[in-house]
Amino acid sequence: MVTLAKEDYLDMFLKMQRIRDIDMKLNKLVRRGFVQGMTHFSVGEEAASVGAIAGLTDQDIIFSNHRGHGQTVAKGINIPAMFAELAGKATGSSKGRGGSMHLANLEKGNYGTNGIVGGGYALAVGAALTQQYHNTGNIVVAFSGDSATNEGSFHESVNLAAVWNLPVIFFIINNRYGISTDISYSTKIPHLYTRSDAYGIPGYYVEDGNDVIAVYDKMQEVIDHVRSGNGPALIEVESYRWFGHSTADAGVYRSKEEVDSWKAKDPLKKYRTYLTENNLASNEELDAIEKEVAEEIEDAVKFAQDSPDPDLSVAFEDVWVD
Ligand SMILES: Cc1ncc(C[n+]2csc(CCOP(=O)(O)OP(=O)(O)O)c2C)c(N)n1
Ligand SMILES: [Mg+2]
């Protein structure tokens, strides 16, 4: 049973609203050339990201993938710096060199999103080895989609993490698609969390990954297990992306009925109902947060638009660490 301070409940709502509004805004801005290259939206998957990250500390580390806006926001990136990064500006969180698929925020433990499917797993295992070696007590979470678990890197990484007893959580957001491929074409087993059996680690499952409290609650168990030195764990949560795979995808392989059925399970509406019905927040308070987020995003877009392009010379900065 989850019991949090009111400010923590509201912070989760704020972060979910930010993820929603940032991607809704970007969906308009990409058409006007605001973002260089492709971008992948997290709309519909807000509860999975926020529920997963709300129980981590700033020192805990995450790695994410091409669909990493949600985790990046949940891990507390500065919003104007994120917009500037998406626009490739000098004031961006990675000085404009990363963009949508390479968002990072080292101070808050976001070691980077990653355009290579399955590319984050081994990096997360390496970071977890560092935590174990230096006995920091921090843990690492590797976010991925469902399809990525069919990459060889997944199996090698989970196996190595298991035999070395590393403090890493493999967090899978199962949205049932890898681009246009329905999961039934790519994966024989009905539940991805059972893959943990092959490596001798525990597997956890949240059927309603649109319920932020359910995700948070289950993650508390997973975090306790991993932080206590019991080695890695794997968790699968079910959710759905409302938009196409990326801005280059019209989504013709999914029926309107299917998409609508998931929109009816809107994570933000679900959480608003939970908060108001349990007297944890009023509709007025939540409306005020919505307004605050809308203004914050307008300001962030303006900040990005008014920012200068990076100088070419920065391309070779921060490549090596002594
Ligand atoms: C190694 C590699 N193979 C293929 C691609 C192209 N690609 C980008 S996203 C994607 C599907 C990923 O699906 P999933 O892991 O389920 O994540 P989702 O997009 O559903 O969030 C593919 C095949 C890639 N970027 N990297
Ligand atoms: Mg997927």
PDB file of C-alpha atoms in Angstrom, residues 44-314:
ATOM      1  CA  GLY A  44       0.397   7.345 -23.174  1.00  0.00           C
ATOM      2  CA  GLU A  45       3.395   5.910 -21.300  1.00  0.00           C
ATOM      3  CA  GLU A  46       3.739   8.673 -18.674  1.00  0.00           C
ATOM      4  CA  ALA A  47       2.796   6.480 -15.698  1.00  0.00           C
ATOM      5  CA  ALA A  48       5.453   3.888 -16.527  1.00  0.00           C
ATOM      6  CA  SER A  49       8.279   6.453 -16.513  1.00  0.00           C
ATOM      7  CA  VAL A  50       7.153   8.417 -13.478  1.00  0.00           C
ATOM      8  CA  GLY A  51       6.159   5.356 -11.418  1.00  0.00           C
ATOM      9  CA  ALA A  52       9.534   3.768 -12.154  1.00  0.00           C
ATOM     10  CA  ILE A  53      11.651   6.793 -11.268  1.00  0.00           C
ATOM     11  CA  ALA A  54       9.756   8.386  -8.361  1.00  0.00           C
ATOM     12  CA  GLY A  55      11.316   5.916  -5.915  1.00  0.00           C
ATOM     13  CA  LEU A  56      14.917   6.511  -7.050  1.00  0.00           C
ATOM     14  CA  THR A  57      17.370   9.011  -5.587  1.00  0.00           C
ATOM     15  CA  ASP A  58      19.242  11.617  -7.652  1.00  0.00           C
ATOM     16  CA  GLN A  59      22.355   9.457  -7.221  1.00  0.00           C
ATOM     17  CA  ASP A  60      20.667   6.397  -8.720  1.00  0.00           C
ATOM     18  CA  ILE A  61      21.446   6.093 -12.405  1.00  0.00           C
ATOM     19  CA  ILE A  62      19.231   5.507 -15.414  1.00  0.00           C
ATOM     20  CA  PHE A  63      19.878   4.656 -19.044  1.00  0.00           C
ATOM     21  CA  SER A  64      17.120   4.900 -21.595  1.00  0.00           C
ATOM     22  CA  ASN A  65      16.422   4.460 -25.280  1.00  0.00           C
ATOM     23  CA  HIS A  66      15.111   6.294 -28.337  1.00  0.00           C
ATOM     24  CA  ARG A  67      11.756   6.846 -26.538  1.00  0.00           C
ATOM     25  CA  GLY A  68      13.441   8.523 -23.597  1.00  0.00           C
ATOM     26  CA  HIS A  69      11.715  11.893 -23.184  1.00  0.00           C
ATOM     27  CA  GLY A  70       9.496  10.467 -20.428  1.00  0.00           C
ATOM     28  CA  GLN A  71      12.321   9.064 -18.318  1.00  0.00           C
ATOM     29  CA  THR A  72      14.407  12.190 -18.913  1.00  0.00           C
ATOM     30  CA  VAL A  73      11.648  14.414 -17.556  1.00  0.00           C
ATOM     31  CA  ALA A  74      10.887  12.033 -14.671  1.00  0.00           C
ATOM     32  CA  LYS A  75      14.586  12.111 -13.658  1.00  0.00           C
ATOM     33  CA  GLY A  76      14.317  15.861 -13.300  1.00  0.00           C
ATOM     34  CA  ILE A  77      16.021  17.515 -16.252  1.00  0.00           C
ATOM     35  CA  ASN A  78      15.848  21.289 -16.495  1.00  0.00           C
ATOM     36  CA  ILE A  79      12.995  21.858 -18.958  1.00  0.00           C
ATOM     37  CA  PRO A  80      14.394  24.885 -20.872  1.00  0.00           C
ATOM     38  CA  ALA A  81      17.722  23.022 -21.264  1.00  0.00           C
ATOM     39  CA  MET A  82      15.823  19.989 -22.587  1.00  0.00           C
ATOM     40  CA  PHE A  83      13.983  22.080 -25.188  1.00  0.00           C
ATOM     41  CA  ALA A  84      17.217  23.781 -26.215  1.00  0.00           C
ATOM     42  CA  GLU A  85      18.802  20.346 -26.606  1.00  0.00           C
ATOM     43  CA  LEU A  86      15.899  19.095 -28.709  1.00  0.00           C
ATOM     44  CA  ALA A  87      16.399  22.135 -30.919  1.00  0.00           C
ATOM     45  CA  GLY A  88      20.169  21.561 -31.092  1.00  0.00           C
ATOM     46  CA  LYS A  89      21.031  24.852 -29.395  1.00  0.00           C
ATOM     47  CA  ALA A  90      24.188  25.810 -27.472  1.00  0.00           C
ATOM     48  CA  THR A  91      22.198  26.183 -24.231  1.00  0.00           C
ATOM     49  CA  GLY A  92      20.979  22.583 -24.461  1.00  0.00           C
ATOM     50  CA  SER A  93      21.598  20.015 -21.739  1.00  0.00           C
ATOM     51  CA  SER A  94      24.339  18.458 -23.922  1.00  0.00           C
ATOM     52  CA  LYS A  95      25.355  21.767 -25.533  1.00  0.00           C
ATOM     53  CA  GLY A  96      23.153  20.954 -28.541  1.00  0.00           C
ATOM     54  CA  ARG A  97      25.150  17.895 -29.579  1.00  0.00           C
ATOM     55  CA  GLY A  98      22.757  15.163 -28.496  1.00  0.00           C
ATOM     56  CA  GLY A  99      19.189  15.960 -29.463  1.00  0.00           C
ATOM     57  CA  SER A 100      16.066  13.899 -28.867  1.00  0.00           C
ATOM     58  CA  MET A 101      17.720  10.468 -28.744  1.00  0.00           C
ATOM     59  CA  HIS A 102      20.766  11.462 -26.674  1.00  0.00           C
ATOM     60  CA  LEU A 103      19.371  13.344 -23.737  1.00  0.00           C
ATOM     61  CA  ALA A 104      21.486  13.209 -20.609  1.00  0.00           C
ATOM     62  CA  ASN A 105      21.613  14.920 -17.254  1.00  0.00           C
ATOM     63  CA  LEU A 106      24.521  13.561 -15.241  1.00  0.00           C
ATOM     64  CA  GLU A 107      23.885  15.623 -12.091  1.00  0.00           C
ATOM     65  CA  LYS A 108      20.496  13.932 -11.668  1.00  0.00           C
ATOM     66  CA  GLY A 109      21.720  10.477 -12.676  1.00  0.00           C
ATOM     67  CA  ASN A 110      20.444  10.345 -16.267  1.00  0.00           C
ATOM     68  CA  TYR A 111      23.433   8.846 -18.059  1.00  0.00           C
ATOM     69  CA  GLY A 112      21.767   9.053 -21.407  1.00  0.00           C
ATOM     70  CA  THR A 113      19.098   7.982 -23.799  1.00  0.00           C
ATOM     71  CA  ASN A 114      20.292   5.944 -26.752  1.00  0.00           C
ATOM     72  CA  GLY A 115      19.275   5.543 -30.393  1.00  0.00           C
ATOM     73  CA  ILE A 116      20.693   2.037 -30.685  1.00  0.00           C
ATOM     74  CA  VAL A 117      17.987  -0.454 -29.745  1.00  0.00           C
ATOM     75  CA  GLY A 118      19.404  -2.575 -26.923  1.00  0.00           C
ATOM     76  CA  GLY A 119      22.361  -0.188 -26.648  1.00  0.00           C
ATOM     77  CA  GLY A 120      21.689   0.825 -23.053  1.00  0.00           C
ATOM     78  CA  TYR A 121      21.747  -2.572 -21.374  1.00  0.00           C
ATOM     79  CA  ALA A 122      25.509  -3.161 -21.353  1.00  0.00           C
ATOM     80  CA  LEU A 123      26.173   0.464 -20.361  1.00  0.00           C
ATOM     81  CA  ALA A 124      23.837  -0.013 -17.398  1.00  0.00           C
ATOM     82  CA  VAL A 125      25.671  -3.185 -16.398  1.00  0.00           C
ATOM     83  CA  GLY A 126      28.978  -1.288 -16.515  1.00  0.00           C
ATOM     84  CA  ALA A 127      27.572   1.510 -14.363  1.00  0.00           C
ATOM     85  CA  ALA A 128      26.177  -1.085 -11.933  1.00  0.00           C
ATOM     86  CA  LEU A 129      29.625  -2.712 -11.698  1.00  0.00           C
ATOM     87  CA  THR A 130      31.037   0.683 -10.721  1.00  0.00           C
ATOM     88  CA  GLN A 131      28.419   1.064  -7.983  1.00  0.00           C
ATOM     89  CA  GLN A 132      29.199  -2.399  -6.632  1.00  0.00           C
ATOM     90  CA  TYR A 133      32.981  -1.896  -6.849  1.00  0.00           C
ATOM     91  CA  HIS A 134      32.877   1.423  -4.996  1.00  0.00           C
ATOM     92  CA  ASN A 135      30.134   0.266  -2.659  1.00  0.00           C
ATOM     93  CA  THR A 136      28.077   3.419  -3.310  1.00  0.00           C
ATOM     94  CA  GLY A 137      24.678   1.940  -2.431  1.00  0.00           C
ATOM     95  CA  ASN A 138      23.294   3.446  -5.638  1.00  0.00           C
ATOM     96  CA  ILE A 139      21.373   1.376  -8.136  1.00  0.00           C
ATOM     97  CA  VAL A 140      21.000   1.539 -11.926  1.00  0.00           C
ATOM     98  CA  VAL A 141      17.868   1.196 -14.063  1.00  0.00           C
ATOM     99  CA  ALA A 142      18.032   0.239 -17.750  1.00  0.00           C
ATOM    100  CA  PHE A 143      14.827   1.239 -19.550  1.00  0.00           C
ATOM    101  CA  SER A 144      13.875  -0.442 -22.779  1.00  0.00           C
ATOM    102  CA  GLY A 145      10.943  -1.415 -24.928  1.00  0.00           C
ATOM    103  CA  ASP A 146       9.601  -4.897 -25.541  1.00  0.00           C
ATOM    104  CA  SER A 147      11.325  -5.479 -28.887  1.00  0.00           C
ATOM    105  CA  ALA A 148      14.736  -4.623 -27.527  1.00  0.00           C
ATOM    106  CA  THR A 149      14.597  -7.720 -25.335  1.00  0.00           C
ATOM    107  CA  ASN A 150      15.097  -9.774 -28.514  1.00  0.00           C
ATOM    108  CA  GLU A 151      18.513  -8.194 -29.067  1.00  0.00           C
ATOM    109  CA  GLY A 152      21.558 -10.284 -28.134  1.00  0.00           C
ATOM    110  CA  SER A 153      22.800  -7.446 -25.942  1.00  0.00           C
ATOM    111  CA  PHE A 154      19.798  -7.934 -23.622  1.00  0.00           C
ATOM    112  CA  HIS A 155      20.611 -11.583 -22.946  1.00  0.00           C
ATOM    113  CA  GLU A 156      24.342 -11.045 -22.511  1.00  0.00           C
ATOM    114  CA  SER A 157      23.816  -8.077 -20.220  1.00  0.00           C
ATOM    115  CA  VAL A 158      21.174  -9.655 -17.992  1.00  0.00           C
ATOM    116  CA  ASN A 159      23.234 -12.823 -17.712  1.00  0.00           C
ATOM    117  CA  LEU A 160      26.415 -10.971 -16.741  1.00  0.00           C
ATOM    118  CA  ALA A 161      24.531  -8.788 -14.253  1.00  0.00           C
ATOM    119  CA  ALA A 162      23.031 -11.947 -12.725  1.00  0.00           C
ATOM    120  CA  VAL A 163      26.291 -13.860 -12.304  1.00  0.00           C
ATOM    121  CA  TRP A 164      28.039 -10.786 -10.893  1.00  0.00           C
ATOM    122  CA  ASN A 165      25.098  -9.941  -8.620  1.00  0.00           C
ATOM    123  CA  LEU A 166      25.018  -6.335  -9.852  1.00  0.00           C
ATOM    124  CA  PRO A 167      22.613  -3.645  -8.586  1.00  0.00           C
ATOM    125  CA  VAL A 168      20.685  -3.112 -11.819  1.00  0.00           C
ATOM    126  CA  ILE A 169      17.004  -3.212 -12.736  1.00  0.00           C
ATOM    127  CA  PHE A 170      15.955  -4.041 -16.285  1.00  0.00           C
ATOM    128  CA  PHE A 171      12.735  -2.072 -16.750  1.00  0.00           C
ATOM    129  CA  ILE A 172      10.738  -3.092 -19.820  1.00  0.00           C
ATOM    130  CA  ILE A 173       7.873  -0.987 -21.118  1.00  0.00           C
ATOM    131  CA  ASN A 174       5.838  -3.421 -23.174  1.00  0.00           C
ATOM    132  CA  ASN A 175       3.800  -1.334 -25.622  1.00  0.00           C
ATOM    133  CA  ARG A 176       3.252  -4.389 -27.839  1.00  0.00           C
ATOM    134  CA  TYR A 177       5.048  -2.990 -30.892  1.00  0.00           C
ATOM    135  CA  GLY A 178       8.527  -2.657 -32.322  1.00  0.00           C
ATOM    136  CA  ILE A 179       7.899   0.028 -34.946  1.00  0.00           C
ATOM    137  CA  SER A 180       5.099  -1.652 -37.003  1.00  0.00           C
ATOM    138  CA  THR A 181       5.702  -5.229 -35.818  1.00  0.00           C
ATOM    139  CA  ASP A 182       3.117  -6.582 -33.392  1.00  0.00           C
ATOM    140  CA  ILE A 183       4.758  -8.457 -30.527  1.00  0.00           C
ATOM    141  CA  SER A 184       3.035 -11.704 -31.530  1.00  0.00           C
ATOM    142  CA  TYR A 185       5.240 -11.778 -34.659  1.00  0.00           C
ATOM    143  CA  SER A 186       8.484 -11.332 -32.753  1.00  0.00           C
ATOM    144  CA  THR A 187       8.067 -13.039 -29.394  1.00  0.00           C
ATOM    145  CA  LYS A 188       6.660 -16.457 -28.532  1.00  0.00           C
ATOM    146  CA  ILE A 189       6.206 -16.074 -24.764  1.00  0.00           C
ATOM    147  CA  PRO A 190       3.127 -14.209 -23.446  1.00  0.00           C
ATOM    148  CA  HIS A 191       4.964 -12.256 -20.713  1.00  0.00           C
ATOM    149  CA  LEU A 192       8.421 -10.761 -20.993  1.00  0.00           C
ATOM    150  CA  TYR A 193       9.026 -10.681 -17.252  1.00  0.00           C
ATOM    151  CA  THR A 194       9.345 -14.490 -17.328  1.00  0.00           C
ATOM    152  CA  ARG A 195      12.614 -14.022 -19.232  1.00  0.00           C
ATOM    153  CA  SER A 196      14.159 -13.474 -15.784  1.00  0.00           C
ATOM    154  CA  ASP A 197      13.831 -17.238 -15.150  1.00  0.00           C
ATOM    155  CA  ALA A 198      16.525 -17.909 -17.750  1.00  0.00           C
ATOM    156  CA  TYR A 199      19.064 -15.933 -15.679  1.00  0.00           C
ATOM    157  CA  GLY A 200      18.044 -16.932 -12.166  1.00  0.00           C
ATOM    158  CA  ILE A 201      16.820 -13.481 -11.135  1.00  0.00           C
ATOM    159  CA  PRO A 202      13.345 -12.340 -10.034  1.00  0.00           C
ATOM    160  CA  GLY A 203      10.854 -11.019 -12.586  1.00  0.00           C
ATOM    161  CA  TYR A 204       8.110  -8.562 -11.644  1.00  0.00           C
ATOM    162  CA  TYR A 205       5.018  -7.596 -13.607  1.00  0.00           C
ATOM    163  CA  VAL A 206       2.553  -4.695 -13.660  1.00  0.00           C
ATOM    164  CA  GLU A 207      -0.409  -5.439 -15.876  1.00  0.00           C
ATOM    165  CA  ASP A 208      -1.717  -1.873 -15.747  1.00  0.00           C
ATOM    166  CA  GLY A 209       1.354   0.192 -16.492  1.00  0.00           C
ATOM    167  CA  ASN A 210      -0.932   3.206 -16.947  1.00  0.00           C
ATOM    168  CA  ASP A 211      -1.576   3.215 -13.207  1.00  0.00           C
ATOM    169  CA  VAL A 212       1.281   5.263 -11.779  1.00  0.00           C
ATOM    170  CA  ILE A 213       0.608   4.111  -8.222  1.00  0.00           C
ATOM    171  CA  ALA A 214       0.663   0.436  -9.260  1.00  0.00           C
ATOM    172  CA  VAL A 215       4.008   0.960 -11.031  1.00  0.00           C
ATOM    173  CA  TYR A 216       5.465   2.933  -8.119  1.00  0.00           C
ATOM    174  CA  ASP A 217       4.260   0.316  -5.623  1.00  0.00           C
ATOM    175  CA  LYS A 218       5.780  -2.609  -7.528  1.00  0.00           C
ATOM    176  CA  MET A 219       9.012  -0.688  -8.103  1.00  0.00           C
ATOM    177  CA  GLN A 220       9.378  -0.206  -4.347  1.00  0.00           C
ATOM    178  CA  GLU A 221       9.647  -3.998  -4.042  1.00  0.00           C
ATOM    179  CA  VAL A 222      12.093  -4.212  -6.929  1.00  0.00           C
ATOM    180  CA  ILE A 223      14.225  -1.336  -5.624  1.00  0.00           C
ATOM    181  CA  ASP A 224      14.319  -2.868  -2.116  1.00  0.00           C
ATOM    182  CA  HIS A 225      15.457  -6.174  -3.566  1.00  0.00           C
ATOM    183  CA  VAL A 226      18.245  -4.652  -5.661  1.00  0.00           C
ATOM    184  CA  ARG A 227      19.429  -2.034  -3.169  1.00  0.00           C
ATOM    185  CA  SER A 228      19.712  -4.680  -0.454  1.00  0.00           C
ATOM    186  CA  GLY A 229      22.464  -6.398  -2.414  1.00  0.00           C
ATOM    187  CA  ASN A 230      20.405  -9.276  -3.809  1.00  0.00           C
ATOM    188  CA  GLY A 231      21.518  -8.700  -7.385  1.00  0.00           C
ATOM    189  CA  PRO A 232      19.558  -7.621 -10.452  1.00  0.00           C
ATOM    190  CA  ALA A 233      15.850  -7.853 -11.212  1.00  0.00           C
ATOM    191  CA  LEU A 234      13.661  -7.484 -14.236  1.00  0.00           C
ATOM    192  CA  ILE A 235      10.276  -5.787 -14.430  1.00  0.00           C
ATOM    193  CA  GLU A 236       7.742  -5.605 -17.239  1.00  0.00           C
ATOM    194  CA  VAL A 237       4.929  -3.057 -17.290  1.00  0.00           C
ATOM    195  CA  GLU A 238       2.239  -2.918 -19.971  1.00  0.00           C
ATOM    196  CA  SER A 239       1.453   0.396 -21.601  1.00  0.00           C
ATOM    197  CA  TYR A 240       0.871   1.903 -25.052  1.00  0.00           C
ATOM    198  CA  ARG A 241       2.137   4.777 -27.185  1.00  0.00           C
ATOM    199  CA  TRP A 242      -0.714   6.887 -28.503  1.00  0.00           C
ATOM    200  CA  PHE A 243       1.228   8.247 -31.472  1.00  0.00           C
ATOM    201  CA  GLY A 244       3.116   6.524 -34.281  1.00  0.00           C
ATOM    202  CA  HIS A 245       6.507   4.959 -33.582  1.00  0.00           C
ATOM    203  CA  SER A 246       8.248   8.199 -34.537  1.00  0.00           C
ATOM    204  CA  THR A 247       7.470  11.365 -36.399  1.00  0.00           C
ATOM    205  CA  ALA A 248       8.117   9.360 -39.596  1.00  0.00           C
ATOM    206  CA  ASP A 249       5.270   6.903 -38.905  1.00  0.00           C
ATOM    207  CA  ALA A 250       1.594   7.355 -39.760  1.00  0.00           C
ATOM    208  CA  GLY A 251       0.705   4.258 -37.674  1.00  0.00           C
ATOM    209  CA  VAL A 252      -1.414   2.515 -40.323  1.00  0.00           C
ATOM    210  CA  TYR A 253      -0.779  -0.941 -38.825  1.00  0.00           C
ATOM    211  CA  ARG A 254      -2.954  -0.262 -35.760  1.00  0.00           C
ATOM    212  CA  SER A 255      -6.745   0.033 -35.825  1.00  0.00           C
ATOM    213  CA  LYS A 256      -8.461   3.171 -34.581  1.00  0.00           C
ATOM    214  CA  GLU A 257     -10.415   0.978 -32.141  1.00  0.00           C
ATOM    215  CA  GLU A 258      -7.187  -0.339 -30.623  1.00  0.00           C
ATOM    216  CA  VAL A 259      -5.684   3.133 -30.209  1.00  0.00           C
ATOM    217  CA  ASP A 260      -8.946   4.509 -28.799  1.00  0.00           C
ATOM    218  CA  SER A 261      -9.236   1.671 -26.308  1.00  0.00           C
ATOM    219  CA  TRP A 262      -5.843   2.668 -24.881  1.00  0.00           C
ATOM    220  CA  LYS A 263      -6.662   6.384 -24.917  1.00  0.00           C
ATOM    221  CA  ALA A 264      -9.632   5.470 -22.725  1.00  0.00           C
ATOM    222  CA  LYS A 265      -7.035   4.192 -20.207  1.00  0.00           C
ATOM    223  CA  ASP A 266      -5.323   7.605 -20.086  1.00  0.00           C
ATOM    224  CA  PRO A 267      -2.689   7.503 -17.285  1.00  0.00           C
ATOM    225  CA  LEU A 268      -3.225  11.162 -16.399  1.00  0.00           C
ATOM    226  CA  LYS A 269      -6.997  10.850 -16.088  1.00  0.00           C
ATOM    227  CA  LYS A 270      -6.551   7.681 -14.057  1.00  0.00           C
ATOM    228  CA  TYR A 271      -4.177   9.422 -11.641  1.00  0.00           C
ATOM    229  CA  ARG A 272      -6.381  12.509 -11.340  1.00  0.00           C
ATOM    230  CA  THR A 273      -9.305  10.263 -10.380  1.00  0.00           C
ATOM    231  CA  TYR A 274      -7.128   8.434  -7.842  1.00  0.00           C
ATOM    232  CA  LEU A 275      -5.922  11.676  -6.245  1.00  0.00           C
ATOM    233  CA  THR A 276      -9.337  13.332  -6.056  1.00  0.00           C
ATOM    234  CA  GLU A 277     -11.303  10.245  -4.970  1.00  0.00           C
ATOM    235  CA  ASN A 278      -8.831   9.568  -2.153  1.00  0.00           C
ATOM    236  CA  ASN A 279      -8.862  13.237  -1.106  1.00  0.00           C
ATOM    237  CA  LEU A 280      -5.142  13.548  -1.789  1.00  0.00           C
ATOM    238  CA  ALA A 281      -5.589  16.591  -4.036  1.00  0.00           C
ATOM    239  CA  SER A 282      -8.429  18.730  -5.346  1.00  0.00           C
ATOM    240  CA  ASN A 283      -9.298  19.274  -8.995  1.00  0.00           C
ATOM    241  CA  GLU A 284      -8.404  22.954  -8.513  1.00  0.00           C
ATOM    242  CA  GLU A 285      -4.901  22.068  -7.310  1.00  0.00           C
ATOM    243  CA  LEU A 286      -4.392  19.750 -10.262  1.00  0.00           C
ATOM    244  CA  ASP A 287      -5.754  22.366 -12.689  1.00  0.00           C
ATOM    245  CA  ALA A 288      -3.217  24.829 -11.266  1.00  0.00           C
ATOM    246  CA  ILE A 289      -0.407  22.337 -11.970  1.00  0.00           C
ATOM    247  CA  GLU A 290      -1.657  21.907 -15.547  1.00  0.00           C
ATOM    248  CA  LYS A 291      -1.572  25.676 -16.000  1.00  0.00           C
ATOM    249  CA  GLU A 292       1.888  25.956 -14.452  1.00  0.00           C
ATOM    250  CA  VAL A 293       3.229  23.266 -16.811  1.00  0.00           C
ATOM    251  CA  ALA A 294       1.646  24.886 -19.885  1.00  0.00           C
ATOM    252  CA  GLU A 295       3.356  28.192 -19.043  1.00  0.00           C
ATOM    253  CA  GLU A 296       6.660  26.523 -18.249  1.00  0.00           C
ATOM    254  CA  ILE A 297       6.665  24.862 -21.665  1.00  0.00           C
ATOM    255  CA  GLU A 298       5.836  28.054 -23.542  1.00  0.00           C
ATOM    256  CA  ASP A 299       8.770  29.737 -21.762  1.00  0.00           C
ATOM    257  CA  ALA A 300      11.056  26.780 -22.528  1.00  0.00           C
ATOM    258  CA  VAL A 301      10.201  26.860 -26.243  1.00  0.00           C
ATOM    259  CA  LYS A 302      10.936  30.563 -26.350  1.00  0.00           C
ATOM    260  CA  PHE A 303      14.217  30.050 -24.503  1.00  0.00           C
ATOM    261  CA  ALA A 304      15.242  27.411 -27.057  1.00  0.00           C
ATOM    262  CA  GLN A 305      14.191  29.513 -30.023  1.00  0.00           C
ATOM    263  CA  ASP A 306      16.080  32.550 -28.737  1.00  0.00           C
ATOM    264  CA  SER A 307      19.232  30.536 -27.977  1.00  0.00           C
ATOM    265  CA  PRO A 308      22.241  30.536 -30.335  1.00  0.00           C
ATOM    266  CA  ASP A 309      23.397  27.567 -32.394  1.00  0.00           C
ATOM    267  CA  PRO A 310      26.482  25.832 -30.958  1.00  0.00           C
ATOM    268  CA  ASP A 311      29.906  26.663 -32.293  1.00  0.00           C
ATOM    269  CA  LEU A 312      31.307  23.781 -34.331  1.00  0.00           C
ATOM    270  CA  SER A 313      34.340  23.642 -32.032  1.00  0.00           C
ATOM    271  CA  VAL A 314      32.249  22.141 -29.180  1.00  0.00           C
TER     272      VAL A 314
END
